[in-house]
């Protein structure tokens, strides 16, 4: 499922992110991928150890925590701390598939904790007219989709998809990106739950028969109970 989540950050928050990232120390994005990814990846990233990355990543997660559309679509169980990248001067990332399992940082002495990447997310931090190119191009079972969203908006897409970022030929494209493991592993099941939840919300808002809405809400939770891995 591809889902556009608008206004995860408001314009004031985007301005704060941009100001902080303008003075940041960027590093080669090849450092966070294996040899196959490194062949096609040409961008800059904030280093994993950067305090700014941690601080802005927390701010992204805080913004998502108050976003019911994101929660309904992703049903996140675990989320990798958000990262930040920058494409400019022809920078691009050729077709690739995201790693399927990633290690989460844990306190020293704790057992290792992995995250299965079910859902990939890109949060755009530049307006589309600030740069040329830079579209996120996603190949899924329904074909190829080009995504270039307003600053502050998020795209959610299956981590199983092949995707790429087109070369940025003017200006710079800044974004945050991260992965979530969902309570519901299967993309199709997750999509059905999302549609059902959206229908229940719409019926509730239109003062539909409360008993019928209650029964549908029961169906939602019983499906989630059946499918959720906790
Ligand atoms: Ni990717």
PDB file of N, CA and C and ligand atoms in Angstrom, residues 93 96-98 120 157 163 179, ligand 1:
ATOM      1  N   UNK A  93      19.725   7.656  -6.181  1.00  0.00           N
ATOM      2  CA  UNK A  93      19.831   6.327  -5.584  1.00  0.00           C
ATOM      3  C   UNK A  93      19.101   5.387  -6.535  1.00  0.00           C
ATOM      4  N   UNK A  96      16.754  -0.270  -5.889  1.00  0.00           N
ATOM      5  CA  UNK A  96      17.271  -1.154  -4.833  1.00  0.00           C
ATOM      6  C   UNK A  96      16.093  -1.665  -4.019  1.00  0.00           C
ATOM      7  N   UNK A  97      16.353  -2.628  -3.192  1.00  0.00           N
ATOM      8  CA  UNK A  97      15.349  -3.093  -2.232  1.00  0.00           C
ATOM      9  C   UNK A  97      15.950  -2.882  -0.851  1.00  0.00           C
ATOM     10  N   UNK A  98      15.124  -2.423   0.083  1.00  0.00           N
ATOM     11  CA  UNK A  98      15.648  -2.134   1.416  1.00  0.00           C
ATOM     12  C   UNK A  98      15.975  -3.435   2.143  1.00  0.00           C
ATOM     13  N   UNK A 120       8.359   1.218   4.643  1.00  0.00           N
ATOM     14  CA  UNK A 120       9.360   2.261   4.444  1.00  0.00           C
ATOM     15  C   UNK A 120       8.656   3.610   4.413  1.00  0.00           C
ATOM     16  N   UNK A 157       5.259   3.288   2.109  1.00  0.00           N
ATOM     17  CA  UNK A 157       5.223   2.299   1.034  1.00  0.00           C
ATOM     18  C   UNK A 157       5.826   0.975   1.518  1.00  0.00           C
ATOM     19  N   UNK A 163      12.599   0.355  -5.425  1.00  0.00           N
ATOM     20  CA  UNK A 163      12.379   1.802  -5.531  1.00  0.00           C
ATOM     21  C   UNK A 163      13.706   2.507  -5.778  1.00  0.00           C
ATOM     22  N   UNK A 179      12.187   3.130   8.804  1.00  0.00           N
ATOM     23  CA  UNK A 179      11.458   1.877   8.594  1.00  0.00           C
ATOM     24  C   UNK A 179      10.700   1.507   9.863  1.00  0.00           C
TER      25      UNK A 179
HETATM   26 NI1  LIG B   1      15.349   2.392  -0.082  1.00  0.00          NI
END
